[in-house]
Amino acid sequence: MIYAYITSLIKEGINKELITPVDRIYVRNRIMHLLGISSFPEDAPEAEETSIPELLEAIVDWAVSEHVIEDMLANKEILSANIMNCFVARPSVIQQQFKEKYSQSPVAATDYFYELSKNSNYIQMKRIQKNIHFKAESAYGDLDITINLSKPEKDPEQIRRERDIKQSGNYPKCVLCVENEGYNGRFGHPARANHRVIQIPLLGENWYLQYSPYMYYNEHSILLAEEHRDMKIDQATFRRLIAFTEQFPHYFIGSNADLPIVGGSILSHDHYQAGRYEFAMTNAASVMKTDLKEFPSVKAAILKWPLSVIRLNSANPEQLAEAGGHILNVWKNYSDMEANVLAYSEDTRHNTITPIARRRNNEFELDLVLRNNRTTEAYPMGIFHPHADKHHIKKENIGLIEVVGLAVLPARLKDELAELKKFLLDLPCNVASHHEAWALQLKATYGSMKDPATVDAIVEKELGIKFASVLEDAGVFKQTDAGIVAFQRFINAVNS
């Protein structure tokens, strides 16, 4: 069957326009070399599997069964990426294609690169389809809930063996570095042979656009700095984000905060996340509109959102970035102990911003989400971090994706929620101890139920309520009368 799998994979590569029929023999020979095959029958059949991910999986399984590679995830990922690299053009060709498409429209350019990234199996579409995703109503709009099941699982023996032979090294310095383009991979660093990036000049620097291999939303992309340098939020950040929306007006773009606890998982490499999706925060209403005295061409408003957001709009991108820089500088040094906000503990800074930029109605829009990472004995993981009563659902950092209204929840919840649903249906179950209080609360609220569809709907609704509450914990100025008054005090400081 290996010949059938290879024949069908090449056919799919032609169908997806990764290669042309002229490339067929060349690609076949390169794949044969990777698999240690020395000859190929002229009348090889086609396989029943028709998608590229399914055919790749079948080829890799064959390679394991024939002892071409060891049965370890890293080896399988490296082989899979190298096989698909036979179908992907060199970076210069892809860059030129992107440029030609961009001359038609920015949408045509990103559509081309997005399809290439999916068809080359760099974006792991088959794995992503395993994720559980739904929308949940909240007081802030329809929140997106995702239970992340796309990361491949390893059995304990594989984990032990890979740990024993894990290879260390400082090249590439991290998984975001531009040097990952075409990198073979090793134990401890992902395979990137089929990975390509697009150079995007921004304000005199080279940045690089790629798509996330495990997307959480439509066209989930990453814009990374050429230089391996720490994350930093400053006025230059705002100028870059706005400049990106000038080049790609159909994409939003945002940055994780640059401090621990309120930042994302990778603070060692300056990068942003972009995409083509409307989150609940995109359409959040205004609680209060306000003027910025020094920036008359910029409109400002406080949003009705569980985190503390100032939305700025202007047709003038420079004024918008300057206004954002001014607000950031005031916030970095702002303390309000009545609101539990302290700018510094000795030399340790606590205040920063999570920014998001987009185009709206021919104007530029910049959302500034105020963040504070201070901890106390009562809140050792952070005052403005998910509190302990929500840790059974979410205890990880609230990064950019969660900030805008998309919950990325751990895979354990799939099985744990199944047991919770059995409990609500009065069936034999094993509810995890950390869910017991929540399970009893739901039973007291809704009583015993017999309809599984009703239980599914209730659990989804309650997960949305939990996630909204998680975001409220992360909000510096709460959506209460006292919180809005405290928010107004900060606006007064911005205008003073």
Coordinates of C-alpha atoms in Angstrom, one line a residue:
M1 CA 0.0 0.0 0.0
I2 CA 2.9 2.4 0.4
Y3 CA 3.1 2.9 -3.3
A4 CA -0.7 3.7 -3.4
Y5 CA -0.2 6.2 -0.5
I6 CA 2.6 8.0 -2.3
T7 CA 0.8 8.0 -5.7
S8 CA -2.4 9.5 -4.0
L9 CA -0.4 12.0 -2.0
I10 CA 1.2 13.3 -5.2
K11 CA -2.2 13.5 -6.9
E12 CA -3.6 15.5 -4.0
G13 CA -0.5 17.8 -4.1
I14 CA -1.3 18.5 -7.8
N15 CA -5.0 19.0 -7.0
K16 CA -4.2 21.5 -4.3
E17 CA -1.8 23.3 -6.7
L18 CA 1.3 22.7 -4.4
I19 CA 3.0 21.2 -7.5
T20 CA 2.2 20.7 -11.2
P21 CA 2.2 17.4 -13.1
V22 CA 5.7 18.3 -14.3
D23 CA 6.9 17.9 -10.7
R24 CA 5.4 14.4 -10.2
I25 CA 8.5 12.3 -10.8
Y26 CA 10.9 14.6 -8.9
V27 CA 8.6 14.7 -5.9
R28 CA 8.1 10.9 -5.9
N29 CA 11.9 10.4 -6.0
R30 CA 12.4 12.7 -3.0
I31 CA 9.7 10.9 -1.0
M32 CA 11.2 7.5 -1.9
H33 CA 14.6 8.7 -0.6
L34 CA 13.1 9.7 2.7
L35 CA 11.4 6.3 3.1
G36 CA 14.4 4.3 1.9
I37 CA 12.5 2.9 -1.2
S38 CA 14.7 2.1 -4.1
S39 CA 12.2 1.4 -6.9
F40 CA 8.6 2.2 -7.8
P41 CA 6.1 0.1 -9.8
E42 CA 4.7 1.6 -13.0
D43 CA 1.1 0.5 -12.2
A44 CA 0.9 1.7 -8.6
P45 CA -2.8 2.0 -7.5
E46 CA -4.3 4.9 -5.7
A47 CA -5.3 4.7 -2.0
E48 CA -8.8 5.2 -0.6
E49 CA -7.6 8.0 1.7
T50 CA -8.0 11.2 -0.2
S51 CA -6.9 14.0 2.1
I52 CA -3.3 15.0 2.5
P53 CA -3.3 14.6 6.4
E54 CA -4.8 11.1 6.1
L55 CA -2.3 10.0 3.5
L56 CA 0.6 11.5 5.4
E57 CA -0.5 9.6 8.5
A58 CA -0.7 6.4 6.6
I59 CA 2.8 6.9 5.1
V60 CA 4.3 7.7 8.5
D61 CA 2.5 4.6 10.1
W62 CA 4.1 2.5 7.3
A63 CA 7.5 4.0 8.1
V64 CA 7.1 3.0 11.7
S65 CA 6.0 -0.5 10.9
E66 CA 8.9 -1.0 8.5
H67 CA 11.4 0.4 11.1
V68 CA 12.3 3.3 8.8
I69 CA 11.8 5.5 11.9
E70 CA 11.3 4.8 15.6
D71 CA 7.8 5.0 17.0
M72 CA 8.3 8.4 18.7
L73 CA 6.3 11.6 18.1
A74 CA 9.3 13.7 17.3
N75 CA 10.5 11.2 14.6
K76 CA 7.0 11.0 13.1
E77 CA 6.7 14.8 13.0
I78 CA 10.1 15.3 11.4
L79 CA 9.3 12.7 8.7
S80 CA 5.9 14.2 8.0
A81 CA 7.3 17.7 7.6
N82 CA 10.1 16.5 5.4
I83 CA 7.7 14.7 3.1
M84 CA 5.5 17.8 2.7
N85 CA 8.6 19.9 2.2
C86 CA 9.0 18.0 -1.2
F87 CA 5.8 19.8 -2.3
V88 CA 6.6 23.3 -1.0
A89 CA 8.5 25.9 -3.1
R90 CA 11.5 27.7 -1.9
P91 CA 10.9 30.8 0.2
S92 CA 11.9 33.2 -2.6
V93 CA 9.2 31.7 -4.9
I94 CA 6.5 31.9 -2.2
Q95 CA 7.5 35.5 -1.4
Q96 CA 7.3 36.5 -5.1
Q97 CA 3.9 34.8 -5.4
F98 CA 2.7 36.7 -2.3
K99 CA 3.9 39.9 -3.8
E100 CA 2.1 39.3 -7.1
K101 CA -1.1 38.4 -5.3
Y102 CA -0.8 41.5 -3.1
S103 CA -0.7 43.7 -6.2
Q104 CA -4.2 42.4 -6.8
S105 CA -5.3 42.9 -3.2
P106 CA -4.2 42.2 0.3
V107 CA -7.0 39.6 0.6
A108 CA -5.7 37.7 -2.4
A109 CA -2.2 37.6 -0.9
T110 CA -3.3 36.3 2.5
D111 CA -5.8 33.8 0.9
Y112 CA -2.9 32.4 -1.2
F113 CA -0.6 32.0 1.8
Y114 CA -3.3 30.7 4.1
E115 CA -4.3 28.0 1.6
L116 CA -0.6 27.1 1.1
S117 CA -0.1 26.7 4.8
K118 CA -3.1 24.5 5.1
N119 CA -2.4 22.3 2.1
S120 CA 1.2 21.8 3.0
N121 CA 0.0 20.4 6.4
Y122 CA 1.9 23.1 8.3
I123 CA -1.5 24.2 9.7
Q124 CA -2.6 21.0 11.4
M125 CA -6.2 21.0 10.1
K126 CA -7.0 17.4 10.9
R127 CA -5.9 17.9 14.5
I128 CA -7.6 21.3 14.8
Q129 CA -10.9 19.6 13.9
K130 CA -10.7 17.6 17.1
N131 CA -11.2 20.8 19.2
I132 CA -14.6 21.3 20.8
H133 CA -15.8 24.8 19.9
F134 CA -19.0 26.6 20.7
K135 CA -20.4 30.1 21.5
A136 CA -21.8 31.0 24.9
E137 CA -24.1 33.9 25.7
S138 CA -22.9 36.4 28.2
A139 CA -23.6 39.9 29.4
Y140 CA -20.7 41.0 27.1
G141 CA -21.8 39.3 24.0
D142 CA -21.3 35.8 22.6
L143 CA -18.0 34.4 23.9
D144 CA -16.0 31.7 22.1
I145 CA -15.3 28.6 24.1
T146 CA -12.7 26.1 22.8
I147 CA -11.5 22.9 24.5
N148 CA -8.1 22.4 23.0
L149 CA -7.7 18.8 21.8
S150 CA -5.4 19.4 18.9
K151 CA -2.1 18.8 20.6
P152 CA -1.0 15.2 20.0
E153 CA -0.9 13.0 23.1
K154 CA 2.1 10.9 24.0
D155 CA 2.0 7.7 26.1
P156 CA 4.2 7.6 29.2
E157 CA 6.8 5.4 27.5
Q158 CA 7.2 7.8 24.6
I159 CA 7.5 10.8 27.1
R160 CA 10.3 8.9 29.0
R161 CA 12.2 7.9 25.9
E162 CA 12.0 11.4 24.4
R163 CA 13.1 13.0 27.7
D164 CA 16.1 10.6 27.8
I165 CA 17.3 11.6 24.3
K166 CA 16.1 15.2 24.2
Q167 CA 18.6 17.3 22.3
S168 CA 19.5 20.7 23.6
G169 CA 20.8 23.6 21.5
N170 CA 20.4 27.3 20.9
Y171 CA 19.5 27.2 17.2
P172 CA 16.9 28.3 16.5
K173 CA 16.8 30.3 19.8
C174 CA 13.0 29.8 20.1
V175 CA 10.1 28.4 18.2
L176 CA 9.2 31.9 16.9
C177 CA 12.6 32.8 15.4
V178 CA 12.7 33.3 11.6
E179 CA 15.5 30.6 11.5
N180 CA 12.7 28.0 12.0
E181 CA 11.9 28.3 8.3
G182 CA 12.8 24.9 6.8
Y183 CA 14.4 23.7 10.0
N184 CA 14.4 19.9 10.2
G185 CA 13.5 19.7 13.9
R186 CA 15.0 17.7 16.8
F187 CA 13.9 16.2 20.1
G188 CA 12.8 19.2 22.1
H189 CA 12.2 21.5 19.1
P190 CA 9.4 21.1 16.5
A191 CA 9.9 20.0 12.9
R192 CA 9.6 22.9 10.5
A193 CA 10.8 21.6 7.2
N194 CA 7.5 22.6 5.5
H195 CA 7.4 25.9 7.3
R196 CA 7.4 29.2 5.3
V197 CA 7.2 32.8 6.3
I198 CA 6.5 36.1 4.4
Q199 CA 8.7 39.1 5.0
I200 CA 6.6 42.2 5.9
P201 CA 8.6 45.5 6.2
L202 CA 7.2 47.6 9.1
L203 CA 8.6 51.0 10.0
G204 CA 12.2 50.2 8.8
E205 CA 12.3 46.7 10.3
N206 CA 11.8 43.3 8.8
W207 CA 8.9 41.3 10.4
Y208 CA 7.7 37.9 9.2
L209 CA 4.1 36.7 8.8
Q210 CA 3.2 33.0 9.4
Y211 CA 0.1 31.1 10.4
S212 CA -0.3 29.3 13.7
P213 CA 0.1 25.5 13.2
Y214 CA -2.7 25.1 15.8
M215 CA -5.2 27.8 14.9
Y216 CA -7.7 28.9 17.5
Y217 CA -9.7 31.2 15.1
N218 CA -10.0 31.9 11.4
E219 CA -6.6 32.8 9.8
H220 CA -4.9 32.8 13.1
S221 CA -1.5 34.3 12.2
I222 CA 1.7 35.4 13.9
L223 CA 3.9 38.4 13.1
L224 CA 7.4 38.0 14.5
A225 CA 10.4 40.2 14.8
E226 CA 13.5 39.3 12.8
E227 CA 15.6 40.0 15.9
H228 CA 15.3 37.6 18.8
R229 CA 14.4 40.1 21.5
D230 CA 12.1 40.3 24.5
M231 CA 8.5 41.3 24.1
K232 CA 8.1 45.1 24.7
I233 CA 5.0 47.2 24.7
D234 CA 5.6 50.9 23.9
Q235 CA 4.5 53.6 21.4
A236 CA 6.5 51.9 18.7
T237 CA 4.4 48.8 19.2
F238 CA 1.2 50.8 18.6
R239 CA 2.7 52.3 15.5
R240 CA 3.6 48.9 14.1
L241 CA 0.2 47.4 14.8
I242 CA -1.5 50.3 13.1
A243 CA 0.9 50.2 10.2
F244 CA 0.1 46.5 9.8
T245 CA -3.6 47.3 9.5
E246 CA -2.7 49.8 6.8
Q247 CA -1.1 47.0 4.7
F248 CA -3.7 44.4 5.7
P249 CA -7.0 46.2 6.5
H250 CA -9.0 42.9 6.6
Y251 CA -6.9 41.6 9.6
F252 CA -7.0 42.6 13.2
I253 CA -3.6 42.5 15.1
G254 CA -2.8 42.5 18.7
S255 CA 0.0 41.8 21.2
N256 CA 0.3 39.9 24.4
A257 CA 1.4 42.0 27.4
D258 CA 5.1 42.2 28.1
L259 CA 5.0 41.2 31.8
P260 CA 4.8 37.8 33.5
I261 CA 1.3 36.6 34.6
V262 CA -0.6 39.0 32.3
G263 CA 1.6 38.1 29.3
G264 CA 1.4 35.2 27.0
S265 CA 3.5 32.0 27.0
I266 CA 6.4 33.3 25.0
L267 CA 7.9 36.6 26.3
S268 CA 11.4 36.0 24.9
H269 CA 10.6 36.9 21.3
D270 CA 8.8 40.0 20.2
H271 CA 5.7 39.0 18.2
Y272 CA 2.0 39.8 17.6
Q273 CA -1.0 37.7 16.7
A274 CA -3.4 38.6 13.9
G275 CA -6.3 37.1 12.0
R276 CA -9.6 37.5 10.2
Y277 CA -12.2 37.1 12.9
E278 CA -14.6 39.1 14.9
F279 CA -14.5 38.4 18.6
A280 CA -17.1 39.5 21.1
M281 CA -14.8 42.4 22.2
T282 CA -14.7 43.7 18.6
N283 CA -18.4 44.6 18.9
A284 CA -18.4 45.6 22.6
A285 CA -20.6 48.6 23.5
S286 CA -19.3 51.8 25.1
V287 CA -20.0 52.5 28.7
M288 CA -18.7 56.1 28.5
K289 CA -17.2 58.3 25.8
T290 CA -14.5 60.7 26.8
D291 CA -12.2 63.4 25.4
L292 CA -8.4 63.2 25.4
K293 CA -7.3 66.9 25.8
E294 CA -4.0 66.6 24.1
F295 CA -5.4 64.6 21.1
P296 CA -8.4 66.3 19.7
S297 CA -8.4 64.1 16.5
V298 CA -8.7 60.9 18.6
K299 CA -12.1 59.7 19.9
A300 CA -12.0 57.6 23.2
A301 CA -14.4 55.4 25.0
I302 CA -14.5 53.0 27.9
L303 CA -15.9 49.7 26.8
K304 CA -18.5 47.4 28.4
W305 CA -16.1 44.5 28.8
P306 CA -15.0 42.5 31.8
L307 CA -11.4 43.6 31.3
S308 CA -10.6 47.4 31.5
V309 CA -10.5 48.6 27.9
I310 CA -10.0 52.1 26.4
R311 CA -11.0 52.2 22.7
L312 CA -9.4 54.9 20.5
N313 CA -10.5 55.8 17.0
S314 CA -8.9 58.2 14.5
A315 CA -8.4 58.7 10.9
N316 CA -4.9 59.9 11.8
P317 CA -2.6 56.9 12.5
E318 CA 0.2 59.0 14.0
Q319 CA -2.1 60.8 16.4
L320 CA -3.6 57.5 17.4
A321 CA -0.2 55.9 18.2
E322 CA 0.8 59.0 20.1
A323 CA -2.4 58.9 22.2
G324 CA -1.8 55.3 22.9
G325 CA 1.8 56.0 23.9
H326 CA 0.7 58.7 26.3
I327 CA -2.0 56.5 27.9
L328 CA 0.6 53.7 28.3
N329 CA 3.2 56.0 29.9
V330 CA 0.6 57.4 32.4
W331 CA -0.6 53.8 33.2
K332 CA 2.9 52.5 33.8
N333 CA 3.3 54.9 36.7
Y334 CA -0.4 55.0 37.9
S335 CA -1.4 53.7 41.4
D336 CA -4.9 53.7 43.0
M337 CA -4.9 51.6 46.1
E338 CA -8.7 52.1 46.4
A339 CA -8.8 50.0 43.2
N340 CA -6.0 47.7 44.3
V341 CA -3.7 49.1 41.7
L342 CA 0.0 49.6 42.5
A343 CA 2.4 50.6 39.7
Y344 CA 5.6 49.4 41.4
S345 CA 6.8 47.2 44.2
E346 CA 10.3 48.7 44.8
D347 CA 11.8 48.4 41.3
T348 CA 9.3 45.8 39.9
R349 CA 6.8 47.3 37.5
H350 CA 3.3 45.9 37.5
N351 CA 1.3 47.9 35.0
T352 CA 1.3 47.3 31.2
I353 CA -1.2 47.1 28.3
T354 CA -2.5 44.4 25.9
P355 CA -3.1 46.3 22.7
I356 CA -5.3 45.4 19.7
A357 CA -5.6 47.3 16.4
R358 CA -8.0 47.0 13.5
R359 CA -9.7 49.1 10.8
R360 CA -13.2 50.3 11.2
N361 CA -15.3 52.5 8.8
N362 CA -12.1 54.0 7.2
E363 CA -10.7 54.8 10.6
F364 CA -8.0 53.2 12.6
E365 CA -9.0 51.6 15.9
L366 CA -6.8 50.8 18.9
D367 CA -8.0 49.0 22.0
L368 CA -5.8 49.4 25.1
V369 CA -6.5 46.8 27.7
L370 CA -5.1 47.8 31.1
R371 CA -3.2 45.0 32.9
N372 CA -1.6 44.7 36.3
N373 CA 0.4 41.6 37.5
R374 CA 0.7 42.3 41.2
T375 CA 0.5 39.3 43.6
T376 CA -0.4 39.2 47.3
E377 CA -0.6 36.4 49.9
A378 CA -4.4 36.2 49.3
Y379 CA -3.8 36.1 45.5
P380 CA -0.4 34.4 44.9
M381 CA -1.1 33.8 41.2
G382 CA -2.1 37.4 40.7
I383 CA -4.8 39.9 42.0
F384 CA -6.0 40.3 38.4
H385 CA -5.7 36.6 37.4
P386 CA -8.3 33.9 37.4
H387 CA -9.2 33.4 41.1
A388 CA -9.0 30.0 42.8
D389 CA -12.8 29.3 42.5
K390 CA -12.4 29.2 38.7
H391 CA -9.2 27.1 38.6
H392 CA -11.2 24.0 38.0
I393 CA -12.0 25.5 34.6
K394 CA -9.2 27.9 33.9
K395 CA -6.1 28.8 35.8
E396 CA -3.6 29.7 33.0
N397 CA -2.6 33.2 32.1
I398 CA -5.1 35.4 30.4
G399 CA -3.3 36.3 27.2
L400 CA -4.4 38.2 24.1
I401 CA -6.7 35.5 22.8
E402 CA -8.7 35.2 26.1
V403 CA -8.7 39.0 26.4
V404 CA -10.7 39.5 23.2
G405 CA -13.2 36.8 24.3
L406 CA -12.0 33.3 23.3
A407 CA -11.5 30.8 26.0
V408 CA -8.8 28.2 25.3
L409 CA -9.6 25.5 27.9
P410 CA -7.5 22.4 28.8
A411 CA -8.1 19.1 27.1
R412 CA -8.9 17.4 30.5
L413 CA -12.3 19.1 30.5
K414 CA -13.6 16.9 27.7
D415 CA -13.7 13.8 30.0
E416 CA -14.4 15.8 33.1
L417 CA -17.4 17.5 31.7
A418 CA -18.7 14.1 30.4
E419 CA -18.7 12.9 34.0
L420 CA -20.3 16.1 35.2
K421 CA -23.1 15.6 32.7
K422 CA -23.7 12.1 33.9
F423 CA -24.1 13.5 37.4
L424 CA -26.7 16.0 36.2
L425 CA -28.6 13.1 34.5
D426 CA -28.5 11.0 37.7
L427 CA -26.3 8.4 36.0
P428 CA -23.3 6.6 37.6
C429 CA -20.4 8.9 37.4
N430 CA -17.0 9.9 38.7
V431 CA -17.0 13.7 39.1
A432 CA -13.5 15.2 39.6
S433 CA -13.0 16.5 43.1
H434 CA -12.2 20.0 41.8
H435 CA -15.6 20.1 40.1
E436 CA -17.7 18.9 43.0
A437 CA -18.8 22.3 44.4
W438 CA -19.8 23.4 40.8
A439 CA -21.6 20.1 40.2
L440 CA -23.7 20.5 43.4
Q441 CA -24.4 24.2 42.5
L442 CA -25.7 23.2 39.1
K443 CA -27.8 20.4 40.5
A444 CA -29.3 22.8 43.0
T445 CA -30.0 25.4 40.3
Y446 CA -31.4 23.0 37.6
G447 CA -32.5 19.9 39.5
S448 CA -32.4 16.4 38.1
M449 CA -32.6 16.2 34.3
K450 CA -33.3 13.4 31.9
D451 CA -32.6 15.0 28.5
P452 CA -28.9 14.9 27.5
A453 CA -29.4 17.7 24.9
T454 CA -30.7 19.9 27.7
V455 CA -27.7 19.1 29.9
D456 CA -25.3 19.8 27.0
A457 CA -26.9 23.2 26.6
I458 CA -26.8 24.0 30.3
V459 CA -23.1 23.0 30.7
E460 CA -22.1 25.1 27.7
K461 CA -24.1 28.1 29.1
E462 CA -22.4 27.7 32.5
L463 CA -19.0 27.4 31.0
G464 CA -19.6 30.7 29.3
I465 CA -20.6 32.2 32.7
K466 CA -17.4 30.8 34.2
F467 CA -15.2 32.3 31.5
A468 CA -16.9 35.7 31.7
S469 CA -16.2 35.6 35.5
V470 CA -12.5 34.6 34.7
L471 CA -12.2 37.7 32.6
E472 CA -13.8 39.8 35.3
D473 CA -11.2 38.6 37.7
A474 CA -8.6 39.9 35.2
G475 CA -10.2 43.3 34.9
V476 CA -8.4 46.1 36.8
F477 CA -11.4 48.4 37.0
K478 CA -14.6 46.3 37.5
Q479 CA -17.8 46.8 35.6
T480 CA -19.5 48.2 38.7
D481 CA -20.4 51.8 39.7
A482 CA -17.3 52.0 41.9
G483 CA -15.2 50.4 39.1
I484 CA -16.3 52.9 36.5
V485 CA -15.6 55.8 38.9
A486 CA -12.1 54.4 39.5
F487 CA -11.7 54.1 35.7
Q488 CA -12.7 57.8 35.4
R489 CA -10.0 58.7 37.9
F490 CA -7.5 57.2 35.6
I491 CA -8.9 59.0 32.6
N492 CA -8.6 62.2 34.7
A493 CA -4.9 61.4 35.3
V494 CA -4.4 60.9 31.5
N495 CA -5.9 64.4 30.9
S496 CA -4.1 66.1 33.8

